[in-house]
Amino acid sequence: NHTCVPVNGEGAVCLCDMLMGNVSTGDTYQLDLWAGEQWLWSDSFKPSEHVKPRAPGNLTVNATDSHTWQLTWSDPYPPNGSLHAKLFYLVNISNEDDPTEFLVSNVTYMEPTLRFPASTLRPGALYSARVRAWAPDYNSLWSEWSPRVQWLHDYEWPWEQHLPLAVGISCIIIMVVCLSCYFSILKIKKEWWDQIPSPAHSSLVAVIQEPQVPPRGKRSGGQEPAKCPYWKTCLTKLLPCLLEPGVERGDGSSQAARSGPVQGPGKPVWAFASSLSGSLATHAVLLGIGVGNASASVSAATATWLLKDSTGMLGRIIFAWWKGSKLDCNAKQWRLFADILNDTAMFLEIMAPLLPICFTMTICISNLAKCIVSVAGGATRAALTMHQARRNNMADVSAKDGSQETLVNLAGLLVSLLMLPLVSDCPSFSLGCFFLLTALHVYANYRAVRALVIETLNEGRLWLVLKHFLQRGEVLDPTSANQMEPLWTGFWPSLSLSLGVPLHHLVSSVAELQQLAEGHQEPYLLRWDQSQNQVQVVLSQEAGPETVLRAATHGLVLGALREDGPLPRELGELRSQVRAGPNTESWVIVKETHQVLDKLFPQFLRGLQDAGWETEKHQLEVDEWRATWLLSPEKKVL
């Protein structure tokens, strides 16, 4: 039994010290408090659960020959003590001039020493270090901090430490060389390569071969042949690596088509800006999942990453099912939509570390958007690549497009290596760079998509061309129609046009079928719902591209009857009937427009072909349903 008399401490605290010997982890003591003969309080106490080690002492710091600092301290317990060599240590190193700069190291190998690279500290700064102990076997409290030790960090970096700066400078040089080569290749392509109608008649070949095979009588005996500059010859040999021969090299619409988002001078700008923005977003995501944070959980980061990927996979499947059939019809609009959505996804990734509570949900939404981008961007890229393959060399065009993108991404990677250290510690600067790059990316992408000229008709381009034809009697050429085509909003006219619908959507009886098939021999049936301004078309098994084009034109002509603007005389009379007659007589209007189109559509089709439109194929959205119907000329029954 041990007895002690409490003495008054600071405030209302009373202290009672009892010296215990040979304490073991399994001991439990019974504590009783008495006031004379009166018992006041009783409780149990287990010393092993209330251990607070002594503070370490004799902390010193020394420089070593291996460009490291070594901290050493003494074990607070003698060799025969119960806690000797059983302590873990926590070392705190801080900058006296900048309290926000500090290092915390856990020493779990029970040796009273710590080494750390001198390069991790700021040269010329005054640093201090302190250490405290913890007994893991006793689940103890942390000890008090040891007295601080200070030293001046006068460390000079060896030449090896300057390698990152040399790498950065080399990256800039490589980037400048790559960009110079790229734009030089574009210039050569414009001045020589585009002028090659065929290898046998190439003006560039003539310039290069002229010194070797000079025409007779062209120069005198002492005249030296003209030499092509060596750098131009070298760059000319690099052209086949980045430029495919299938892009037309004329003027007019072909020149505009060559300037589209797949091949053109606008692509390097938005691809370069997108690469830099992607680097900022990747840096933010890695920071958010705990890279560089000693307290981060690997399991939590893995679960977050798997949840992000699974969300994106589901989104990719659902979007492909929902909008897959519309991507070919409006490739330019979906291409622009994909790039803007990609910028939005990267913005969410950059903002995710600033919202740690919603981090997982934010990056899941971001990856969902990126997966939608991968579907929309990949599908529209394939459609645009097919458009660029003027010689049915889609594989070559796609491969050279990949080479150009790789070159631009390499330049973006080199710049990212220099940019990320500047923005890693400044979120506001990172956001500023992102907004600048995003604005550049959207503008360059818009200009590239706007420059693209597609000679096949979708619903939007067909409506523009048909409206101009009905009002002025002229057919717009592909360049003019593509310049007028809306990219941001208004992809389609106000009329709802559905091609290739099932037959039961149009008719429910033989009488209704007779009404729709009466008065024409076209392999399609059309129904117009004036109340909803909706046109539904059933296509026959024999319907080809020209039939689909006529059916779409027929539906858009019906939509034009509900709008203002000049129309041909026959359609003007039908417009008056539409505005005056009841909706139940829509089939009569459809029948009369069949007769008008019998005379109008051949002129329109001939004008499309003369203007340069491809009428053998189209980009109209057509469902897969087809029907077969046969009406007797005498009775007209099913």
XYZ file of C-alpha atoms in Angstrom:
638
model
C 0.000 0.000 0.000
C 1.144 3.511 -0.861
C -0.085 6.683 0.787
C 0.357 10.332 -0.150
C -1.065 13.614 1.098
C -2.514 15.930 -1.629
C -1.084 19.434 -1.810
C -2.604 22.468 -3.458
C -1.479 23.057 -7.026
C -2.310 25.804 -9.501
C -5.928 26.920 -9.433
C -8.264 24.327 -7.949
C -5.963 21.372 -8.682
C -4.561 19.182 -5.914
C -1.531 17.018 -6.597
C -0.474 13.789 -4.989
C 2.763 12.031 -6.011
C 3.405 8.355 -5.355
C 6.630 6.704 -6.474
C 5.902 3.291 -8.005
C 8.570 0.718 -8.689
C 8.662 -2.211 -11.132
C 5.572 -1.160 -13.057
C 4.277 -3.769 -15.551
C 1.691 -3.431 -18.298
C -0.806 -5.686 -16.511
C -0.842 -3.864 -13.145
C -4.023 -2.139 -11.977
C -4.180 -0.034 -8.817
C -7.132 0.761 -6.577
C -7.247 4.440 -5.587
C -9.164 5.654 -2.517
C -9.546 9.213 -1.273
C -10.157 9.812 2.444
C -10.784 12.906 4.522
C -9.697 11.764 7.928
C -12.024 8.872 8.817
C -14.490 9.698 6.001
C -14.242 7.913 2.618
C -14.836 10.315 -0.327
C -13.962 8.598 -3.617
C -12.717 5.330 -5.096
C -11.564 4.292 -8.602
C -9.149 1.982 -10.409
C -6.035 3.102 -12.269
C -3.923 1.230 -14.850
C -0.503 2.896 -15.286
C 0.145 1.328 -18.707
C -2.764 3.325 -20.156
C -1.607 6.654 -18.762
C 2.089 6.732 -19.657
C 3.614 10.021 -20.767
C 7.283 9.554 -21.669
C 9.995 12.004 -20.813
C 11.071 14.492 -23.441
C 14.200 13.598 -25.460
C 17.324 15.615 -24.778
C 20.677 16.652 -26.228
C 19.249 17.457 -29.673
C 22.025 18.385 -32.141
C 22.250 18.945 -35.907
C 25.270 18.212 -38.108
C 26.016 18.310 -41.833
C 27.248 15.157 -43.566
C 29.307 14.618 -46.686
C 26.347 13.182 -48.610
C 24.453 16.505 -48.831
C 22.207 15.661 -45.893
C 21.537 17.029 -42.421
C 21.659 14.646 -39.465
C 19.653 15.226 -36.284
C 20.629 13.228 -33.182
C 19.204 13.185 -29.667
C 19.464 11.040 -26.567
C 17.033 8.448 -25.275
C 15.332 9.924 -22.185
C 15.594 6.615 -20.320
C 18.709 4.777 -19.088
C 19.626 1.389 -20.588
C 18.031 -0.474 -17.691
C 14.770 1.531 -17.902
C 11.509 -0.110 -18.913
C 11.028 2.313 -21.859
C 14.595 2.342 -23.124
C 14.767 1.723 -26.910
C 10.965 1.368 -27.009
C 10.046 4.873 -28.105
C 8.925 6.320 -31.406
C 9.855 9.918 -32.173
C 8.244 12.823 -33.995
C 10.614 15.439 -35.441
C 9.421 18.923 -36.389
C 11.625 21.144 -38.581
C 10.387 24.671 -39.278
C 11.595 27.845 -40.949
C 11.999 30.601 -38.372
C 11.350 33.292 -40.992
C 8.373 31.530 -42.616
C 6.239 29.524 -40.144
C 4.206 28.044 -43.002
C 7.265 26.093 -44.167
C 7.828 23.058 -41.971
C 8.625 19.369 -42.166
C 7.249 16.635 -39.905
C 8.944 13.229 -39.862
C 7.979 10.100 -37.963
C 10.954 8.093 -36.692
C 9.578 4.598 -36.138
C 12.816 2.630 -36.128
C 13.496 3.528 -32.467
C 16.902 5.016 -33.228
C 17.477 8.546 -31.901
C 18.635 9.942 -35.227
C 17.154 11.330 -38.444
C 18.716 12.156 -41.804
C 17.041 14.268 -44.478
C 18.248 15.774 -47.786
C 19.604 19.291 -47.550
C 17.944 20.099 -50.872
C 14.508 19.981 -49.212
C 15.266 23.193 -47.286
C 15.490 26.731 -48.565
C 19.085 27.996 -48.907
C 20.056 30.862 -46.594
C 17.113 30.381 -44.203
C 17.258 29.917 -40.432
C 15.706 26.617 -39.319
C 14.900 25.083 -35.953
C 14.152 21.501 -34.946
C 12.542 19.809 -31.962
C 11.575 16.240 -31.113
C 9.157 14.407 -28.819
C 8.588 10.755 -27.900
C 5.760 8.225 -27.763
C 5.640 4.706 -26.300
C 3.634 2.416 -28.653
C 3.668 -0.537 -26.237
C 1.808 1.483 -23.621
C -0.530 3.446 -25.919
C 0.944 6.485 -24.253
C 0.553 10.192 -24.669
C 3.118 12.247 -26.555
C 5.893 13.656 -24.418
C 6.694 17.317 -24.203
C 8.813 18.838 -26.974
C 12.542 18.892 -26.482
C 14.376 22.231 -26.446
C 14.781 23.675 -29.928
C 18.039 23.633 -31.816
C 18.644 26.239 -34.546
C 21.009 26.360 -37.505
C 21.572 28.439 -40.626
C 20.989 26.501 -43.806
C 23.971 27.687 -45.877
C 23.838 24.686 -48.151
C 24.936 25.165 -51.774
C 23.267 22.961 -54.330
C 25.594 20.688 -56.314
C 25.548 20.817 -60.070
C 23.238 17.798 -60.184
C 20.505 19.876 -58.578
C 20.523 22.222 -61.564
C 19.508 19.435 -63.924
C 15.757 20.203 -63.615
C 16.443 23.753 -64.795
C 18.453 22.400 -67.706
C 15.613 20.027 -68.520
C 13.155 22.916 -68.483
C 15.306 24.998 -70.815
C 15.733 22.000 -73.099
C 11.963 21.530 -73.140
C 11.479 25.122 -74.258
C 14.057 24.708 -77.004
C 12.459 21.466 -78.193
C 9.029 23.085 -78.155
C 10.269 26.042 -80.223
C 11.930 23.685 -82.700
C 8.776 21.545 -82.966
C 6.530 24.549 -83.525
C 8.966 26.031 -86.041
C 9.063 22.752 -87.943
C 5.303 22.449 -87.850
C 4.538 25.916 -89.166
C 7.341 25.627 -91.708
C 5.757 22.417 -92.937
C 2.413 24.199 -93.210
C 4.029 26.960 -95.236
C 5.738 24.490 -97.552
C 2.486 22.570 -97.860
C 0.688 25.720 -98.917
C 3.351 26.945 -101.352
C 4.400 23.648 -102.944
C 2.615 20.561 -101.713
C -0.881 21.887 -102.364
C 0.038 22.779 -105.919
C 0.881 19.188 -106.874
C -1.829 17.832 -109.190
C 0.196 14.657 -109.643
C 3.813 13.648 -108.928
C 4.686 13.743 -112.621
C 3.643 17.391 -112.997
C 4.716 18.697 -109.615
C 6.187 22.184 -109.653
C 8.209 21.265 -106.576
C 9.696 18.264 -108.392
C 10.499 20.525 -111.304
C 12.338 22.968 -109.039
C 14.342 20.198 -107.375
C 15.141 18.292 -110.568
C 15.889 21.312 -112.720
C 19.627 21.402 -111.854
C 19.894 17.690 -112.692
C 17.950 17.587 -115.984
C 17.929 21.123 -117.413
C 15.842 21.887 -120.494
C 17.817 22.475 -123.659
C 18.691 26.052 -124.362
C 17.359 27.338 -121.029
C 20.726 28.576 -119.716
C 24.062 29.385 -121.173
C 27.114 27.207 -120.763
C 28.548 29.159 -117.814
C 25.268 29.690 -115.971
C 24.877 27.788 -112.703
C 21.600 25.948 -112.085
C 19.195 27.311 -109.496
C 19.436 25.405 -106.228
C 16.597 24.652 -103.855
C 17.467 25.653 -100.258
C 18.600 22.675 -98.240
C 16.217 23.330 -95.346
C 13.280 23.398 -97.718
C 14.351 20.089 -99.208
C 14.633 18.519 -95.742
C 11.265 19.802 -94.603
C 9.707 18.656 -97.850
C 10.850 15.124 -97.102
C 9.103 15.344 -93.716
C 5.736 16.217 -95.244
C 4.608 12.603 -95.788
C 5.046 11.990 -92.037
C 2.373 14.517 -91.096
C 0.299 15.183 -94.222
C -1.674 12.604 -96.141
C -2.125 12.790 -99.924
C -5.902 12.341 -99.720
C -6.773 15.939 -98.801
C -7.783 17.894 -101.872
C -5.379 20.653 -102.851
C -7.579 22.976 -104.809
C -9.425 26.108 -103.843
C -12.975 26.930 -102.929
C -14.825 24.372 -100.890
C -11.908 21.960 -100.858
C -9.672 24.562 -99.273
C -12.272 25.197 -96.595
C -12.778 21.509 -96.046
C -9.066 21.087 -95.529
C -9.187 23.709 -92.776
C -11.582 21.718 -90.616
C -10.955 20.387 -87.118
C -9.398 17.141 -88.317
C -6.746 18.688 -90.580
C -6.045 22.396 -90.469
C -4.122 25.262 -88.892
C -6.748 25.686 -86.183
C -6.149 22.235 -84.759
C -2.666 22.822 -83.227
C -3.975 25.778 -81.239
C -6.948 24.086 -79.577
C -5.097 20.783 -79.168
C -2.184 22.584 -77.498
C -4.504 24.532 -75.185
C -6.460 21.381 -74.340
C -3.228 19.545 -73.498
C -2.166 22.247 -71.028
C -5.624 22.378 -69.437
C -5.574 18.606 -69.082
C -2.260 18.805 -67.232
C -3.741 21.272 -64.745
C -6.771 19.021 -64.228
C -4.622 15.914 -63.716
C -2.496 17.759 -61.176
C -5.620 18.772 -59.256
C -7.081 15.239 -59.238
C -3.849 13.674 -57.993
C -3.638 16.329 -55.308
C -7.222 15.652 -54.277
C -6.830 11.880 -53.893
C -3.865 12.406 -51.589
C -0.676 12.147 -53.640
C 2.046 13.690 -51.488
C -0.085 13.584 -48.343
C 1.268 11.190 -45.715
C -2.107 10.974 -43.980
C -3.978 9.906 -47.131
C -5.396 6.399 -47.305
C -4.444 4.199 -50.242
C -7.675 2.225 -49.899
C -9.804 5.369 -49.947
C -7.963 6.704 -53.005
C -8.396 3.365 -54.795
C -12.115 3.240 -53.986
C -12.559 6.806 -55.233
C -10.737 5.996 -58.455
C -12.764 2.842 -59.086
C -16.027 4.674 -58.405
C -14.982 7.400 -60.828
C -14.147 4.897 -63.562
C -17.323 2.866 -63.100
C -19.467 6.003 -63.328
C -17.767 6.936 -66.572
C -18.239 3.465 -68.057
C -21.960 3.510 -67.371
C -22.246 7.004 -68.804
C -20.407 5.966 -71.961
C -22.794 3.073 -72.574
C -25.946 5.101 -71.878
C -24.888 8.058 -74.028
C -23.936 5.823 -76.959
C -27.391 4.198 -76.787
C -29.194 7.518 -76.362
C -27.482 9.758 -78.914
C -25.364 7.442 -81.043
C -27.588 7.711 -84.113
C -27.500 11.523 -84.051
C -23.715 11.946 -84.060
C -23.302 11.385 -87.812
C -26.118 13.790 -88.666
C -24.660 16.771 -86.816
C -20.963 15.958 -86.558
C -19.822 19.584 -86.367
C -22.214 20.522 -83.578
C -21.441 17.420 -81.535
C -17.724 17.962 -82.058
C -17.995 21.457 -80.639
C -20.248 20.205 -77.846
C -17.697 17.521 -76.925
C -14.850 20.013 -76.606
C -16.883 22.426 -74.488
C -18.048 19.568 -72.266
C -14.419 18.461 -71.935
C -13.470 21.949 -70.734
C -16.313 21.798 -68.207
C -15.092 18.423 -66.951
C -11.562 19.741 -66.489
C -12.924 22.750 -64.601
C -14.719 20.401 -62.198
C -11.488 18.456 -61.688
C -9.561 21.632 -60.889
C -12.239 22.731 -58.416
C -12.534 19.285 -56.779
C -9.623 19.705 -54.285
C -11.160 22.988 -53.120
C -14.352 21.094 -52.161
C -13.039 18.115 -50.162
C -16.501 17.186 -48.866
C -17.828 16.763 -52.413
C -14.550 15.569 -53.960
C -15.713 12.057 -54.873
C -19.006 13.235 -56.349
C -17.252 16.015 -58.279
C -14.681 13.795 -59.958
C -17.369 11.191 -60.712
C -19.413 13.841 -62.531
C -16.257 15.046 -64.251
C -15.327 11.569 -65.449
C -18.918 11.002 -66.590
C -18.621 14.123 -68.740
C -15.236 12.996 -70.067
C -16.628 9.624 -71.070
C -19.443 11.359 -72.940
C -16.735 13.436 -74.612
C -14.874 10.278 -75.613
C -17.997 8.876 -77.293
C -19.084 12.102 -79.003
C -15.564 13.203 -79.913
C -14.459 9.796 -81.152
C -17.564 9.234 -83.250
C -17.519 12.683 -84.820
C -13.784 12.409 -85.456
C -14.426 9.233 -87.427
C -17.178 10.974 -89.409
C -15.004 13.997 -90.153
C -12.014 11.813 -91.014
C -14.174 9.985 -93.543
C -15.095 13.368 -94.998
C -11.416 14.346 -95.250
C -10.446 11.087 -96.990
C -10.904 12.385 -100.532
C -9.248 9.316 -102.046
C -10.883 6.679 -99.874
C -7.733 6.582 -97.723
C -9.388 6.971 -94.351
C -6.726 4.915 -92.556
C -3.930 7.132 -93.875
C -5.802 10.315 -92.973
C -6.483 9.000 -89.470
C -2.849 7.959 -88.995
C -1.468 11.334 -90.118
C -4.021 13.100 -87.945
C -2.730 11.079 -85.000
C 0.848 12.072 -85.856
C -0.061 15.751 -85.888
C -1.896 15.453 -82.591
C 1.024 13.569 -81.036
C 3.419 16.313 -82.097
C 1.202 19.016 -80.610
C 0.650 17.030 -77.400
C 4.404 16.565 -77.075
C 4.855 20.318 -77.201
C 2.064 20.685 -74.640
C 3.733 18.114 -72.397
C 7.014 19.993 -72.446
C 5.306 23.265 -71.577
C 3.335 21.515 -68.816
C 6.586 20.426 -67.172
C 7.484 24.086 -66.804
C 4.010 25.352 -65.953
C 3.005 22.914 -63.189
C 5.732 23.927 -60.677
C 4.566 27.531 -61.036
C 0.893 26.829 -60.346
C 1.160 23.969 -57.835
C 1.241 26.292 -54.818
C -1.138 28.943 -56.166
C -4.710 27.759 -56.918
C -5.803 31.207 -58.091
C -2.999 31.353 -60.657
C -3.900 27.833 -61.771
C -7.529 28.877 -62.309
C -6.420 31.971 -64.204
C -4.260 29.885 -66.536
C -7.115 27.433 -67.016
C -9.645 30.112 -67.975
C -7.168 31.662 -70.416
C -6.409 28.303 -72.020
C -10.109 27.404 -72.125
C -11.011 30.644 -73.882
C -8.248 30.020 -76.420
C -9.364 26.410 -76.852
C -13.045 27.249 -77.418
C -12.273 30.081 -79.841
C -9.798 28.047 -81.895
C -12.130 25.063 -81.941
C -15.066 27.205 -83.056
C -13.009 28.702 -85.868
C -11.841 25.261 -86.959
C -15.356 23.805 -86.967
C -16.770 26.867 -88.699
C -14.184 26.524 -91.485
C -15.239 22.946 -92.170
C -17.290 22.463 -95.338
C -19.298 19.249 -95.680
C -20.868 18.563 -99.059
C -23.474 16.095 -97.797
C -26.860 17.289 -96.567
C -28.178 16.909 -93.061
C -31.490 18.328 -91.880
C -30.062 21.713 -90.919
C -28.146 22.274 -94.158
C -31.041 20.937 -96.247
C -33.398 23.401 -94.564
C -31.066 26.340 -95.281
C -30.596 25.346 -98.927
C -34.301 24.609 -99.478
C -35.429 27.840 -97.832
C -33.070 29.851 -100.039
C -34.273 27.946 -103.120
C -37.951 28.555 -102.345
C -37.413 32.260 -101.699
C -34.922 33.129 -104.465
C -34.945 30.208 -106.878
C -31.209 29.567 -106.330
C -29.368 26.722 -104.622
C -26.715 27.650 -102.083
C -23.284 26.148 -102.648
C -21.757 24.040 -99.833
C -19.432 26.806 -98.648
C -22.226 29.355 -98.191
C -24.575 26.864 -96.543
C -21.917 25.672 -94.105
C -21.107 29.262 -93.175
C -24.792 29.862 -92.368
C -25.272 26.588 -90.484
C -25.859 27.201 -86.727
C -23.280 25.619 -84.417
C -24.275 26.720 -80.908
C -28.083 26.551 -80.941
C -30.809 25.754 -83.421
C -29.334 22.562 -84.818
C -32.612 21.764 -86.501
C -35.592 23.721 -87.884
C -38.712 24.151 -85.778
C -40.407 21.333 -87.695
C -40.105 17.874 -86.117
C -39.129 15.527 -88.957
C -39.027 11.757 -88.367
C -37.837 9.525 -91.203
C -38.203 5.745 -91.256
C -40.929 5.396 -88.610
C -43.089 2.238 -88.266
C -46.225 2.096 -90.398
C -48.572 1.902 -87.411
C -47.455 5.390 -86.356
C -49.134 6.796 -89.474
C -52.191 4.669 -90.127
C -54.545 2.489 -88.144
C -56.864 1.392 -90.969
C -56.890 0.608 -94.662
C -58.813 3.814 -95.370
C -56.084 5.954 -93.853
C -53.469 4.060 -95.862
C -55.452 4.734 -99.044
C -55.539 8.458 -98.250
C -51.762 8.641 -97.786
C -50.937 6.571 -100.881
C -53.436 8.254 -103.197
C -52.234 10.566 -105.935
C -48.531 9.626 -106.103
C -46.245 6.698 -106.828
C -43.361 7.673 -104.503
C -41.944 4.888 -102.286
C -42.747 6.714 -99.067
C -45.828 7.687 -97.064
C -46.000 11.006 -95.238
C -48.275 12.248 -92.472
C -48.336 15.852 -91.255
C -49.634 16.763 -87.797
C -50.249 20.509 -88.012
C -51.094 20.920 -84.335
C -47.626 19.741 -83.263
C -45.877 20.733 -86.518
C -44.632 17.166 -86.844
C -43.959 15.186 -90.023
C -43.596 11.411 -89.944
C -42.402 9.436 -92.963
C -42.671 5.698 -93.640
C -40.084 4.477 -96.152
C -40.513 1.612 -98.558
C -38.046 -1.237 -98.918
C -37.044 0.227 -102.307
C -36.316 3.704 -100.909
C -32.798 4.899 -101.774
C -30.839 8.073 -100.931
C -32.750 10.133 -103.505
C -36.083 8.980 -102.076
C -34.976 9.846 -98.549
C -33.826 13.257 -99.778
C -37.196 13.872 -101.463
C -39.118 12.749 -98.372
C -37.081 15.107 -96.177
C -37.581 17.917 -98.695
C -41.314 17.182 -98.723
C -41.502 17.436 -94.944
C -39.504 20.680 -94.850
C -41.725 22.176 -97.569
C -44.734 21.475 -95.348
C -42.927 23.222 -92.507
C -42.253 26.212 -94.778
C -46.015 26.603 -95.287
C -46.338 27.641 -91.635
C -43.603 30.288 -91.818
C -43.401 33.745 -93.329
C -41.422 34.631 -96.419
C -41.852 34.494 -100.194
C -42.766 31.152 -101.769
C -43.497 29.952 -105.317
C -47.045 30.564 -106.497
C -48.225 26.971 -106.026
C -46.902 26.829 -102.481
C -48.275 30.292 -101.727
C -51.779 29.043 -102.514
C -51.255 26.019 -100.276
C -50.078 28.316 -97.475
C -53.390 30.171 -97.679
C -55.266 26.873 -97.380
C -53.153 25.833 -94.394
C -53.842 29.058 -92.555
C -57.552 28.921 -93.322
C -58.384 25.193 -93.274
C -58.867 22.833 -90.308
C -56.151 20.467 -89.189
C -58.202 17.408 -90.182
C -57.494 18.156 -93.867
C -53.724 17.797 -93.575
C -53.734 14.745 -95.843
C -55.189 16.917 -98.606
C -52.287 19.367 -98.287
C -49.848 16.444 -98.345
C -51.457 15.122 -101.523
C -51.226 18.506 -103.257
C -47.608 19.036 -102.199
C -46.804 15.700 -103.838
C -47.983 17.199 -107.120
C -45.981 20.394 -106.545
C -42.840 18.415 -105.759
C -43.216 16.361 -108.935
C -42.262 19.549 -110.792
C -40.180 21.319 -108.122
C -37.957 18.545 -106.774
C -36.197 17.625 -110.067
C -35.157 21.284 -110.435
C -34.000 21.374 -106.837
C -32.063 18.116 -107.195
C -30.368 19.319 -110.374
C -29.436 22.561 -108.640
C -27.915 20.639 -105.730
C -25.749 18.612 -108.073
C -24.650 21.668 -110.055
C -23.746 23.538 -106.848
C -21.450 20.725 -105.697
C -23.630 18.862 -103.220
C -23.321 15.082 -102.990
C -26.809 13.666 -103.524
C -25.744 10.014 -103.699
C -25.487 10.005 -99.904
C -26.834 12.071 -97.046
C -26.497 12.674 -93.311
C -30.195 12.738 -92.492
C -31.328 10.882 -89.391
C -33.262 7.864 -90.660
C -34.628 5.114 -88.455
C -34.341 1.465 -89.480
C -38.050 0.746 -90.077
C -39.181 -0.100 -93.635
C -42.574 -1.139 -94.987
C -44.034 -2.766 -98.087
C -47.436 -1.818 -99.438
C -49.173 -2.615 -102.727
C -52.335 -0.841 -103.841
C -54.500 -2.051 -106.722
C -55.059 0.665 -109.350
C -58.754 -0.251 -109.562
C -59.788 -0.723 -105.929
C -56.829 0.728 -104.040
C -57.021 -1.674 -101.132
C -54.292 -3.195 -98.998
